[in-house]
Amino acid sequence: MKLKGQTFIITGASRGIGAALTMEFAKAGANVVLGARNKGALERVREAAKGLGVEAVAVAGSAADDGVAQQLVKAAKVIGNFAGFVHNAGILNAGPLVVELPEAQYDEILESNLKGGYQLARYSYPNLRRQQGGVAVFLGSGAAEHHIPGMGIYGVAKAAEEYLARQLALEVPEVTCFIYRPGIVETDMQRQLREAEGGGATALRPLFQGYKAQGRVLSPEQSARALVRILGGEPRKFHGKIATYSDA
Ligand SMILES: NC(=O)c1ccc[n+]([C@@H]2O[C@H](COP(=O)([O-])OP(=O)(O)OC[C@H]3O[C@@H](n4cnc5c(N)ncnc54)[C@H](OP(=O)(O)O)[C@@H]3O)[C@@H](O)[C@H]2O)c1
């Protein structure tokens, strides 16, 4: 798929994989519309992308918010050549067992990973569908299949998010829709897993500290570059499926 001159929405762009994805899209000549809650951090990423000579717009707020999703899509349409989105926003809240997890943290996990994806899809799809050839990517995780103490509701959210992506692929086949599992990536989320507190800490800490010690942790740039390479190639072959870092 052509990336240069096309416009993509990226949620969770204020840090981690989303910030790296923004820069990789910009390096490929794609315009970016960025979402995240932290206005200051998001603005810094927007400026960095603009510095590479592409259009870059930031919309601060939760991806789960109806109005934010509408603004993201509106900004992409104003720039023009709206070609797709990457729903990357996600919260894990590592550590507590399911029965220990405060309700506010439960809501945060479901809202960022799942509701944000639903909101973005329902406002983007009418546009992506019309132009035939649009793309929708959802950041998935092995947590959707593996039960690990201390990250249960995140697993619930990722399983639901991956289901959502497969459902969209089925219902609207003209929009290429797939899941991207980014690998084990060195971000705030990964650091929280290594330093987890609560009932899941005894399982999480050795597992994730072990990944780091074994040199299995990718940089955000490595993982982001792989997704942009997949998108710049033949993303259609992943329609309704899972793509990983090693597919690039
Ligand atoms: N790191 C890994 O090893 C790994 C592995 C598998 C999957 N993933 C997935 O990859 C994606 C990115 O993760 P990451 O590791 O880069 O995490 P991260 O460094 O913690 O970044 C998460 C991003 O999501 C944003 N965010 C959180 N809640 C949001 C909301 N309600 N609305 C809008 N933005 C929101 C955060 O920005 P604000 O706080 O400014 O809102 C931040 O930009 C997530 O979907 C995650 O589940 C990561």
PDB file of N, CA and C in Angstrom, residues 131-231:
ATOM      1  N   GLN A 131     -13.717   4.884   0.094  1.00  0.00           N
ATOM      2  CA  GLN A 131     -12.578   4.976  -0.831  1.00  0.00           C
ATOM      3  C   GLN A 131     -12.026   3.599  -1.200  1.00  0.00           C
ATOM      4  N   GLN A 132     -12.486   2.513  -0.579  1.00  0.00           N
ATOM      5  CA  GLN A 132     -12.020   1.152  -0.870  1.00  0.00           C
ATOM      6  C   GLN A 132     -10.491   1.088  -0.816  1.00  0.00           C
ATOM      7  N   GLY A 133      -9.947   0.383   0.066  1.00  0.00           N
ATOM      8  CA  GLY A 133      -8.501   0.305   0.147  1.00  0.00           C
ATOM      9  C   GLY A 133      -7.968   0.884   1.438  1.00  0.00           C
ATOM     10  N   GLY A 134      -8.858   1.301   2.328  1.00  0.00           N
ATOM     11  CA  GLY A 134      -8.440   1.800   3.634  1.00  0.00           C
ATOM     12  C   GLY A 134      -7.977   0.658   4.522  1.00  0.00           C
ATOM     13  N   VAL A 135      -7.298   1.034   5.607  1.00  0.00           N
ATOM     14  CA  VAL A 135      -6.739   0.010   6.488  1.00  0.00           C
ATOM     15  C   VAL A 135      -7.008   0.344   7.956  1.00  0.00           C
ATOM     16  N   ALA A 136      -7.315  -0.693   8.727  1.00  0.00           N
ATOM     17  CA  ALA A 136      -7.563  -0.537  10.175  1.00  0.00           C
ATOM     18  C   ALA A 136      -6.701  -1.561  10.900  1.00  0.00           C
ATOM     19  N   VAL A 137      -5.854  -1.060  11.814  1.00  0.00           N
ATOM     20  CA  VAL A 137      -4.943  -1.947  12.543  1.00  0.00           C
ATOM     21  C   VAL A 137      -5.215  -1.818  14.036  1.00  0.00           C
ATOM     22  N   PHE A 138      -5.275  -2.951  14.704  1.00  0.00           N
ATOM     23  CA  PHE A 138      -5.487  -2.969  16.157  1.00  0.00           C
ATOM     24  C   PHE A 138      -4.284  -3.638  16.811  1.00  0.00           C
ATOM     25  N   LEU A 139      -3.710  -2.975  17.829  1.00  0.00           N
ATOM     26  CA  LEU A 139      -2.564  -3.564  18.530  1.00  0.00           C
ATOM     27  C   LEU A 139      -3.051  -4.675  19.455  1.00  0.00           C
ATOM     28  N   GLY A 140      -2.674  -5.896  19.119  1.00  0.00           N
ATOM     29  CA  GLY A 140      -3.072  -7.054  19.914  1.00  0.00           C
ATOM     30  C   GLY A 140      -1.956  -7.484  20.851  1.00  0.00           C
ATOM     31  N   SER A 141      -2.139  -8.644  21.450  1.00  0.00           N
ATOM     32  CA  SER A 141      -1.147  -9.144  22.412  1.00  0.00           C
ATOM     33  C   SER A 141      -1.357 -10.632  22.646  1.00  0.00           C
ATOM     34  N   GLY A 142      -0.251 -11.316  22.933  1.00  0.00           N
ATOM     35  CA  GLY A 142      -0.334 -12.724  23.342  1.00  0.00           C
ATOM     36  C   GLY A 142      -1.170 -12.885  24.604  1.00  0.00           C
ATOM     37  N   ALA A 143      -1.333 -11.785  25.361  1.00  0.00           N
ATOM     38  CA  ALA A 143      -2.159 -11.823  26.578  1.00  0.00           C
ATOM     39  C   ALA A 143      -3.609 -12.168  26.264  1.00  0.00           C
ATOM     40  N   ALA A 144      -3.999 -12.024  24.996  1.00  0.00           N
ATOM     41  CA  ALA A 144      -5.367 -12.392  24.605  1.00  0.00           C
ATOM     42  C   ALA A 144      -5.589 -13.896  24.747  1.00  0.00           C
ATOM     43  N   GLU A 145      -4.514 -14.669  24.762  1.00  0.00           N
ATOM     44  CA  GLU A 145      -4.633 -16.134  24.818  1.00  0.00           C
ATOM     45  C   GLU A 145      -4.040 -16.753  26.069  1.00  0.00           C
ATOM     46  N   HIS A 146      -3.061 -16.075  26.682  1.00  0.00           N
ATOM     47  CA  HIS A 146      -2.338 -16.680  27.811  1.00  0.00           C
ATOM     48  C   HIS A 146      -2.764 -16.051  29.127  1.00  0.00           C
ATOM     49  N   HIS A 147      -3.069 -16.901  30.088  1.00  0.00           N
ATOM     50  CA  HIS A 147      -3.493 -16.401  31.405  1.00  0.00           C
ATOM     51  C   HIS A 147      -2.282 -16.257  32.308  1.00  0.00           C
ATOM     52  N   ILE A 148      -1.999 -15.005  32.701  1.00  0.00           N
ATOM     53  CA  ILE A 148      -0.867 -14.724  33.592  1.00  0.00           C
ATOM     54  C   ILE A 148      -1.419 -13.917  34.769  1.00  0.00           C
ATOM     55  N   PRO A 149      -1.141 -14.342  36.018  1.00  0.00           N
ATOM     56  CA  PRO A 149      -1.653 -13.578  37.165  1.00  0.00           C
ATOM     57  C   PRO A 149      -1.148 -12.133  37.123  1.00  0.00           C
ATOM     58  N   GLY A 150      -2.045 -11.189  37.409  1.00  0.00           N
ATOM     59  CA  GLY A 150      -1.630  -9.793  37.500  1.00  0.00           C
ATOM     60  C   GLY A 150      -1.842  -8.986  36.235  1.00  0.00           C
ATOM     61  N   MET A 151      -2.368  -9.623  35.188  1.00  0.00           N
ATOM     62  CA  MET A 151      -2.708  -8.859  33.981  1.00  0.00           C
ATOM     63  C   MET A 151      -3.983  -9.416  33.330  1.00  0.00           C
ATOM     64  N   GLY A 152      -4.892  -9.872  34.188  1.00  0.00           N
ATOM     65  CA  GLY A 152      -6.092 -10.566  33.706  1.00  0.00           C
ATOM     66  C   GLY A 152      -7.061  -9.704  32.934  1.00  0.00           C
ATOM     67  N   ILE A 153      -7.361  -8.508  33.441  1.00  0.00           N
ATOM     68  CA  ILE A 153      -8.358  -7.681  32.739  1.00  0.00           C
ATOM     69  C   ILE A 153      -7.760  -7.122  31.441  1.00  0.00           C
ATOM     70  N   TYR A 154      -6.446  -6.940  31.453  1.00  0.00           N
ATOM     71  CA  TYR A 154      -5.774  -6.562  30.188  1.00  0.00           C
ATOM     72  C   TYR A 154      -5.964  -7.683  29.163  1.00  0.00           C
ATOM     73  N   GLY A 155      -5.804  -8.934  29.598  1.00  0.00           N
ATOM     74  CA  GLY A 155      -6.025 -10.076  28.697  1.00  0.00           C
ATOM     75  C   GLY A 155      -7.454 -10.112  28.185  1.00  0.00           C
ATOM     76  N   VAL A 156      -8.402  -9.820  29.073  1.00  0.00           N
ATOM     77  CA  VAL A 156      -9.815  -9.753  28.671  1.00  0.00           C
ATOM     78  C   VAL A 156      -9.989  -8.688  27.585  1.00  0.00           C
ATOM     79  N   ALA A 157      -9.386  -7.513  27.827  1.00  0.00           N
ATOM     80  CA  ALA A 157      -9.534  -6.393  26.887  1.00  0.00           C
ATOM     81  C   ALA A 157      -8.879  -6.717  25.547  1.00  0.00           C
ATOM     82  N   LYS A 158      -7.695  -7.349  25.592  1.00  0.00           N
ATOM     83  CA  LYS A 158      -7.001  -7.653  24.333  1.00  0.00           C
ATOM     84  C   LYS A 158      -7.731  -8.742  23.559  1.00  0.00           C
ATOM     85  N   ALA A 159      -8.283  -9.741  24.278  1.00  0.00           N
ATOM     86  CA  ALA A 159      -9.060 -10.782  23.596  1.00  0.00           C
ATOM     87  C   ALA A 159     -10.268 -10.146  22.911  1.00  0.00           C
ATOM     88  N   ALA A 160     -10.909  -9.212  23.605  1.00  0.00           N
ATOM     89  CA  ALA A 160     -12.087  -8.539  23.038  1.00  0.00           C
ATOM     90  C   ALA A 160     -11.682  -7.641  21.871  1.00  0.00           C
ATOM     91  N   GLU A 161     -10.557  -6.957  22.021  1.00  0.00           N
ATOM     92  CA  GLU A 161     -10.096  -6.059  20.942  1.00  0.00           C
ATOM     93  C   GLU A 161      -9.759  -6.878  19.686  1.00  0.00           C
ATOM     94  N   GLU A 162      -9.102  -8.005  19.880  1.00  0.00           N
ATOM     95  CA  GLU A 162      -8.760  -8.845  18.721  1.00  0.00           C
ATOM     96  C   GLU A 162     -10.038  -9.403  18.078  1.00  0.00           C
ATOM     97  N   TYR A 163     -11.019  -9.746  18.910  1.00  0.00           N
ATOM     98  CA  TYR A 163     -12.308 -10.215  18.386  1.00  0.00           C
ATOM     99  C   TYR A 163     -12.947  -9.111  17.545  1.00  0.00           C
ATOM    100  N   LEU A 164     -12.893  -7.890  18.084  1.00  0.00           N
ATOM    101  CA  LEU A 164     -13.463  -6.739  17.372  1.00  0.00           C
ATOM    102  C   LEU A 164     -12.834  -6.597  15.982  1.00  0.00           C
ATOM    103  N   ALA A 165     -11.511  -6.742  15.919  1.00  0.00           N
ATOM    104  CA  ALA A 165     -10.816  -6.608  14.628  1.00  0.00           C
ATOM    105  C   ALA A 165     -11.280  -7.692  13.652  1.00  0.00           C
ATOM    106  N   ARG A 166     -11.401  -8.922  14.140  1.00  0.00           N
ATOM    107  CA  ARG A 166     -11.853 -10.010  13.252  1.00  0.00           C
ATOM    108  C   ARG A 166     -13.298  -9.790  12.814  1.00  0.00           C
ATOM    109  N   GLN A 167     -14.105  -9.248  13.717  1.00  0.00           N
ATOM    110  CA  GLN A 167     -15.507  -8.982  13.396  1.00  0.00           C
ATOM    111  C   GLN A 167     -15.611  -7.899  12.311  1.00  0.00           C
ATOM    112  N   LEU A 168     -14.811  -6.849  12.459  1.00  0.00           N
ATOM    113  CA  LEU A 168     -14.819  -5.779  11.453  1.00  0.00           C
ATOM    114  C   LEU A 168     -14.360  -6.317  10.100  1.00  0.00           C
ATOM    115  N   ALA A 169     -13.352  -7.196  10.134  1.00  0.00           N
ATOM    116  CA  ALA A 169     -12.847  -7.782   8.882  1.00  0.00           C
ATOM    117  C   ALA A 169     -13.947  -8.568   8.180  1.00  0.00           C
ATOM    118  N   LEU A 170     -14.770  -9.242   8.969  1.00  0.00           N
ATOM    119  CA  LEU A 170     -15.873 -10.039   8.424  1.00  0.00           C
ATOM    120  C   LEU A 170     -16.997  -9.147   7.897  1.00  0.00           C
ATOM    121  N   GLU A 171     -17.354  -8.149   8.684  1.00  0.00           N
ATOM    122  CA  GLU A 171     -18.524  -7.341   8.344  1.00  0.00           C
ATOM    123  C   GLU A 171     -18.263  -6.340   7.225  1.00  0.00           C
ATOM    124  N   VAL A 172     -17.014  -5.826   7.168  1.00  0.00           N
ATOM    125  CA  VAL A 172     -16.689  -4.798   6.159  1.00  0.00           C
ATOM    126  C   VAL A 172     -15.419  -5.231   5.419  1.00  0.00           C
ATOM    127  N   PRO A 173     -15.533  -6.211   4.542  1.00  0.00           N
ATOM    128  CA  PRO A 173     -14.322  -6.769   3.923  1.00  0.00           C
ATOM    129  C   PRO A 173     -13.559  -5.794   3.042  1.00  0.00           C
ATOM    130  N   GLU A 174     -14.212  -4.732   2.587  1.00  0.00           N
ATOM    131  CA  GLU A 174     -13.500  -3.797   1.694  1.00  0.00           C
ATOM    132  C   GLU A 174     -12.460  -2.956   2.443  1.00  0.00           C
ATOM    133  N   VAL A 175     -12.546  -2.884   3.768  1.00  0.00           N
ATOM    134  CA  VAL A 175     -11.494  -2.209   4.555  1.00  0.00           C
ATOM    135  C   VAL A 175     -10.564  -3.296   5.099  1.00  0.00           C
ATOM    136  N   THR A 176      -9.294  -3.209   4.777  1.00  0.00           N
ATOM    137  CA  THR A 176      -8.322  -4.199   5.264  1.00  0.00           C
ATOM    138  C   THR A 176      -8.135  -4.003   6.762  1.00  0.00           C
ATOM    139  N   CYS A 177      -8.431  -5.039   7.516  1.00  0.00           N
ATOM    140  CA  CYS A 177      -8.381  -4.920   8.974  1.00  0.00           C
ATOM    141  C   CYS A 177      -7.610  -6.091   9.567  1.00  0.00           C
ATOM    142  N   PHE A 178      -6.610  -5.780  10.375  1.00  0.00           N
ATOM    143  CA  PHE A 178      -5.851  -6.862  10.996  1.00  0.00           C
ATOM    144  C   PHE A 178      -5.314  -6.464  12.356  1.00  0.00           C
ATOM    145  N   ILE A 179      -4.808  -7.474  13.058  1.00  0.00           N
ATOM    146  CA  ILE A 179      -4.236  -7.295  14.396  1.00  0.00           C
ATOM    147  C   ILE A 179      -2.719  -7.268  14.235  1.00  0.00           C
ATOM    148  N   TYR A 180      -2.069  -6.354  14.923  1.00  0.00           N
ATOM    149  CA  TYR A 180      -0.602  -6.371  14.956  1.00  0.00           C
ATOM    150  C   TYR A 180      -0.155  -6.633  16.382  1.00  0.00           C
ATOM    151  N   ARG A 181       0.511  -7.764  16.602  1.00  0.00           N
ATOM    152  CA  ARG A 181       1.112  -8.048  17.910  1.00  0.00           C
ATOM    153  C   ARG A 181       2.559  -7.579  17.844  1.00  0.00           C
ATOM    154  N   PRO A 182       2.908  -6.566  18.638  1.00  0.00           N
ATOM    155  CA  PRO A 182       4.184  -5.868  18.425  1.00  0.00           C
ATOM    156  C   PRO A 182       5.424  -6.544  18.989  1.00  0.00           C
ATOM    157  N   GLY A 183       5.249  -7.666  19.712  1.00  0.00           N
ATOM    158  CA  GLY A 183       6.395  -8.288  20.375  1.00  0.00           C
ATOM    159  C   GLY A 183       6.506  -7.763  21.796  1.00  0.00           C
ATOM    160  N   ILE A 184       7.612  -8.075  22.444  1.00  0.00           N
ATOM    161  CA  ILE A 184       7.874  -7.568  23.808  1.00  0.00           C
ATOM    162  C   ILE A 184       8.691  -6.296  23.613  1.00  0.00           C
ATOM    163  N   VAL A 185       8.098  -5.152  23.949  1.00  0.00           N
ATOM    164  CA  VAL A 185       8.685  -3.876  23.544  1.00  0.00           C
ATOM    165  C   VAL A 185       8.991  -3.017  24.770  1.00  0.00           C
ATOM    166  N   GLU A 186      10.170  -2.395  24.754  1.00  0.00           N
ATOM    167  CA  GLU A 186      10.645  -1.596  25.893  1.00  0.00           C
ATOM    168  C   GLU A 186       9.896  -0.258  25.975  1.00  0.00           C
ATOM    169  N   THR A 187       8.821  -0.249  26.753  1.00  0.00           N
ATOM    170  CA  THR A 187       8.004   0.959  26.934  1.00  0.00           C
ATOM    171  C   THR A 187       7.645   1.067  28.417  1.00  0.00           C
ATOM    172  N   ASP A 188       6.892   2.100  28.771  1.00  0.00           N
ATOM    173  CA  ASP A 188       6.417   2.241  30.162  1.00  0.00           C
ATOM    174  C   ASP A 188       5.630   1.002  30.586  1.00  0.00           C
ATOM    175  N   MET A 189       4.830   0.472  29.664  1.00  0.00           N
ATOM    176  CA  MET A 189       4.014  -0.710  29.972  1.00  0.00           C
ATOM    177  C   MET A 189       4.901  -1.892  30.366  1.00  0.00           C
ATOM    178  N   GLN A 190       5.975  -2.067  29.634  1.00  0.00           N
ATOM    179  CA  GLN A 190       6.906  -3.180  29.879  1.00  0.00           C
ATOM    180  C   GLN A 190       7.622  -2.990  31.215  1.00  0.00           C
ATOM    181  N   ARG A 191       8.018  -1.753  31.510  1.00  0.00           N
ATOM    182  CA  ARG A 191       8.697  -1.451  32.778  1.00  0.00           C
ATOM    183  C   ARG A 191       7.755  -1.709  33.950  1.00  0.00           C
ATOM    184  N   GLN A 192       6.474  -1.367  33.786  1.00  0.00           N
ATOM    185  CA  GLN A 192       5.494  -1.615  34.859  1.00  0.00           C
ATOM    186  C   GLN A 192       5.359  -3.110  35.142  1.00  0.00           C
ATOM    187  N   LEU A 193       5.477  -3.921  34.123  1.00  0.00           N
ATOM    188  CA  LEU A 193       5.378  -5.380  34.313  1.00  0.00           C
ATOM    189  C   LEU A 193       6.573  -5.902  35.117  1.00  0.00           C
ATOM    190  N   ARG A 194       7.746  -5.366  34.841  1.00  0.00           N
ATOM    191  CA  ARG A 194       8.955  -5.815  35.561  1.00  0.00           C
ATOM    192  C   ARG A 194       8.946  -5.379  37.020  1.00  0.00           C
ATOM    193  N   GLU A 195       8.197  -4.271  37.301  1.00  0.00           N
ATOM    194  CA  GLU A 195       8.186  -3.717  38.663  1.00  0.00           C
ATOM    195  C   GLU A 195       6.830  -3.890  39.334  1.00  0.00           C
ATOM    196  N   ALA A 196       6.017  -4.821  38.846  1.00  0.00           N
ATOM    197  CA  ALA A 196       4.628  -4.962  39.314  1.00  0.00           C
ATOM    198  C   ALA A 196       4.530  -5.207  40.817  1.00  0.00           C
ATOM    199  N   GLU A 197       3.465  -4.658  41.402  1.00  0.00           N
ATOM    200  CA  GLU A 197       3.119  -4.896  42.815  1.00  0.00           C
ATOM    201  C   GLU A 197       1.785  -5.637  42.832  1.00  0.00           C
ATOM    202  N   GLY A 198       1.412  -6.170  43.991  1.00  0.00           N
ATOM    203  CA  GLY A 198       0.105  -6.816  44.112  1.00  0.00           C
ATOM    204  C   GLY A 198       0.204  -8.324  43.971  1.00  0.00           C
ATOM    205  N   GLY A 199      -0.953  -8.977  43.946  1.00  0.00           N
ATOM    206  CA  GLY A 199      -1.021 -10.443  43.961  1.00  0.00           C
ATOM    207  C   GLY A 199      -0.377 -11.120  42.768  1.00  0.00           C
ATOM    208  N   GLY A 200      -0.197 -10.378  41.667  1.00  0.00           N
ATOM    209  CA  GLY A 200       0.403 -10.974  40.473  1.00  0.00           C
ATOM    210  C   GLY A 200       1.907 -10.762  40.387  1.00  0.00           C
ATOM    211  N   ALA A 201       2.470 -10.019  41.362  1.00  0.00           N
ATOM    212  CA  ALA A 201       3.882  -9.610  41.263  1.00  0.00           C
ATOM    213  C   ALA A 201       4.835 -10.806  41.202  1.00  0.00           C
ATOM    214  N   THR A 202       4.535 -11.851  41.966  1.00  0.00           N
ATOM    215  CA  THR A 202       5.477 -12.987  42.013  1.00  0.00           C
ATOM    216  C   THR A 202       5.510 -13.735  40.683  1.00  0.00           C
ATOM    217  N   ALA A 203       4.464 -13.625  39.895  1.00  0.00           N
ATOM    218  CA  ALA A 203       4.473 -14.242  38.554  1.00  0.00           C
ATOM    219  C   ALA A 203       5.052 -13.285  37.514  1.00  0.00           C
ATOM    220  N   LEU A 204       4.641 -12.019  37.594  1.00  0.00           N
ATOM    221  CA  LEU A 204       5.012 -11.057  36.542  1.00  0.00           C
ATOM    222  C   LEU A 204       6.482 -10.671  36.575  1.00  0.00           C
ATOM    223  N   ARG A 205       6.993 -10.367  37.767  1.00  0.00           N
ATOM    224  CA  ARG A 205       8.370  -9.839  37.852  1.00  0.00           C
ATOM    225  C   ARG A 205       9.406 -10.784  37.243  1.00  0.00           C
ATOM    226  N   PRO A 206       9.455 -12.065  37.677  1.00  0.00           N
ATOM    227  CA  PRO A 206      10.472 -12.939  37.081  1.00  0.00           C
ATOM    228  C   PRO A 206      10.272 -13.163  35.589  1.00  0.00           C
ATOM    229  N   LEU A 207       9.020 -13.237  35.157  1.00  0.00           N
ATOM    230  CA  LEU A 207       8.753 -13.486  33.734  1.00  0.00           C
ATOM    231  C   LEU A 207       9.293 -12.340  32.879  1.00  0.00           C
ATOM    232  N   PHE A 208       8.917 -11.109  33.244  1.00  0.00           N
ATOM    233  CA  PHE A 208       9.290  -9.973  32.403  1.00  0.00           C
ATOM    234  C   PHE A 208      10.736  -9.519  32.640  1.00  0.00           C
ATOM    235  N   GLN A 209      11.244  -9.709  33.853  1.00  0.00           N
ATOM    236  CA  GLN A 209      12.671  -9.435  34.071  1.00  0.00           C
ATOM    237  C   GLN A 209      13.501 -10.446  33.273  1.00  0.00           C
ATOM    238  N   GLY A 210      12.980 -11.656  33.177  1.00  0.00           N
ATOM    239  CA  GLY A 210      13.648 -12.709  32.396  1.00  0.00           C
ATOM    240  C   GLY A 210      13.729 -12.358  30.925  1.00  0.00           C
ATOM    241  N   TYR A 211      12.623 -11.830  30.356  1.00  0.00           N
ATOM    242  CA  TYR A 211      12.641 -11.430  28.935  1.00  0.00           C
ATOM    243  C   TYR A 211      13.741 -10.404  28.693  1.00  0.00           C
ATOM    244  N   LYS A 212      13.862  -9.469  29.633  1.00  0.00           N
ATOM    245  CA  LYS A 212      14.878  -8.407  29.501  1.00  0.00           C
ATOM    246  C   LYS A 212      16.288  -9.026  29.577  1.00  0.00           C
ATOM    247  N   ALA A 213      16.472  -9.899  30.569  1.00  0.00           N
ATOM    248  CA  ALA A 213      17.793 -10.516  30.762  1.00  0.00           C
ATOM    249  C   ALA A 213      18.177 -11.378  29.552  1.00  0.00           C
ATOM    250  N   GLN A 214      17.175 -11.979  28.915  1.00  0.00           N
ATOM    251  CA  GLN A 214      17.442 -12.838  27.751  1.00  0.00           C
ATOM    252  C   GLN A 214      17.615 -12.030  26.452  1.00  0.00           C
ATOM    253  N   GLY A 215      17.489 -10.711  26.552  1.00  0.00           N
ATOM    254  CA  GLY A 215      17.665  -9.864  25.357  1.00  0.00           C
ATOM    255  C   GLY A 215      16.515  -9.999  24.365  1.00  0.00           C
ATOM    256  N   ARG A 216      15.318 -10.316  24.880  1.00  0.00           N
ATOM    257  CA  ARG A 216      14.183 -10.534  23.982  1.00  0.00           C
ATOM    258  C   ARG A 216      13.315  -9.289  23.776  1.00  0.00           C
ATOM    259  N   VAL A 217      13.741  -8.178  24.382  1.00  0.00           N
ATOM    260  CA  VAL A 217      12.899  -6.976  24.339  1.00  0.00           C
ATOM    261  C   VAL A 217      13.308  -6.079  23.162  1.00  0.00           C
ATOM    262  N   LEU A 218      12.324  -5.748  22.336  1.00  0.00           N
ATOM    263  CA  LEU A 218      12.562  -4.900  21.168  1.00  0.00           C
ATOM    264  C   LEU A 218      12.475  -3.423  21.564  1.00  0.00           C
ATOM    265  N   SER A 219      13.093  -2.569  20.768  1.00  0.00           N
ATOM    266  CA  SER A 219      12.880  -1.131  20.979  1.00  0.00           C
ATOM    267  C   SER A 219      11.550  -0.756  20.310  1.00  0.00           C
ATOM    268  N   PRO A 220      10.916   0.335  20.784  1.00  0.00           N
ATOM    269  CA  PRO A 220       9.680   0.780  20.123  1.00  0.00           C
ATOM    270  C   PRO A 220       9.899   1.034  18.625  1.00  0.00           C
ATOM    271  N   GLU A 221      11.080   1.550  18.295  1.00  0.00           N
ATOM    272  CA  GLU A 221      11.365   1.853  16.882  1.00  0.00           C
ATOM    273  C   GLU A 221      11.393   0.571  16.036  1.00  0.00           C
ATOM    274  N   GLN A 222      12.015  -0.492  16.581  1.00  0.00           N
ATOM    275  CA  GLN A 222      12.066  -1.762  15.827  1.00  0.00           C
ATOM    276  C   GLN A 222      10.660  -2.277  15.536  1.00  0.00           C
ATOM    277  N   SER A 223       9.829  -2.260  16.574  1.00  0.00           N
ATOM    278  CA  SER A 223       8.482  -2.800  16.402  1.00  0.00           C
ATOM    279  C   SER A 223       7.638  -1.922  15.475  1.00  0.00           C
ATOM    280  N   ALA A 224       7.773  -0.598  15.648  1.00  0.00           N
ATOM    281  CA  ALA A 224       7.006   0.334  14.814  1.00  0.00           C
ATOM    282  C   ALA A 224       7.427   0.229  13.345  1.00  0.00           C
ATOM    283  N   ARG A 225       8.743   0.112  13.125  1.00  0.00           N
ATOM    284  CA  ARG A 225       9.260   0.018  11.749  1.00  0.00           C
ATOM    285  C   ARG A 225       8.681  -1.221  11.061  1.00  0.00           C
ATOM    286  N   ALA A 226       8.548  -2.297  11.822  1.00  0.00           N
ATOM    287  CA  ALA A 226       8.014  -3.541  11.247  1.00  0.00           C
ATOM    288  C   ALA A 226       6.567  -3.348  10.796  1.00  0.00           C
ATOM    289  N   LEU A 227       5.770  -2.671  11.601  1.00  0.00           N
ATOM    290  CA  LEU A 227       4.367  -2.459  11.199  1.00  0.00           C
ATOM    291  C   LEU A 227       4.293  -1.554   9.967  1.00  0.00           C
ATOM    292  N   VAL A 228       5.088  -0.501   9.950  1.00  0.00           N
ATOM    293  CA  VAL A 228       5.041   0.412   8.800  1.00  0.00           C
ATOM    294  C   VAL A 228       5.520  -0.314   7.534  1.00  0.00           C
ATOM    295  N   ARG A 229       6.483  -1.220   7.714  1.00  0.00           N
ATOM    296  CA  ARG A 229       6.941  -2.016   6.560  1.00  0.00           C
ATOM    297  C   ARG A 229       5.813  -2.929   6.056  1.00  0.00           C
ATOM    298  N   ILE A 230       5.085  -3.534   6.980  1.00  0.00           N
ATOM    299  CA  ILE A 230       3.950  -4.394   6.598  1.00  0.00           C
ATOM    300  C   ILE A 230       2.904  -3.561   5.835  1.00  0.00           C
ATOM    301  N   LEU A 231       2.620  -2.367   6.362  1.00  0.00           N
ATOM    302  CA  LEU A 231       1.612  -1.516   5.713  1.00  0.00           C
ATOM    303  C   LEU A 231       2.078  -1.039   4.337  1.00  0.00           C
TER     304      LEU A 231
END
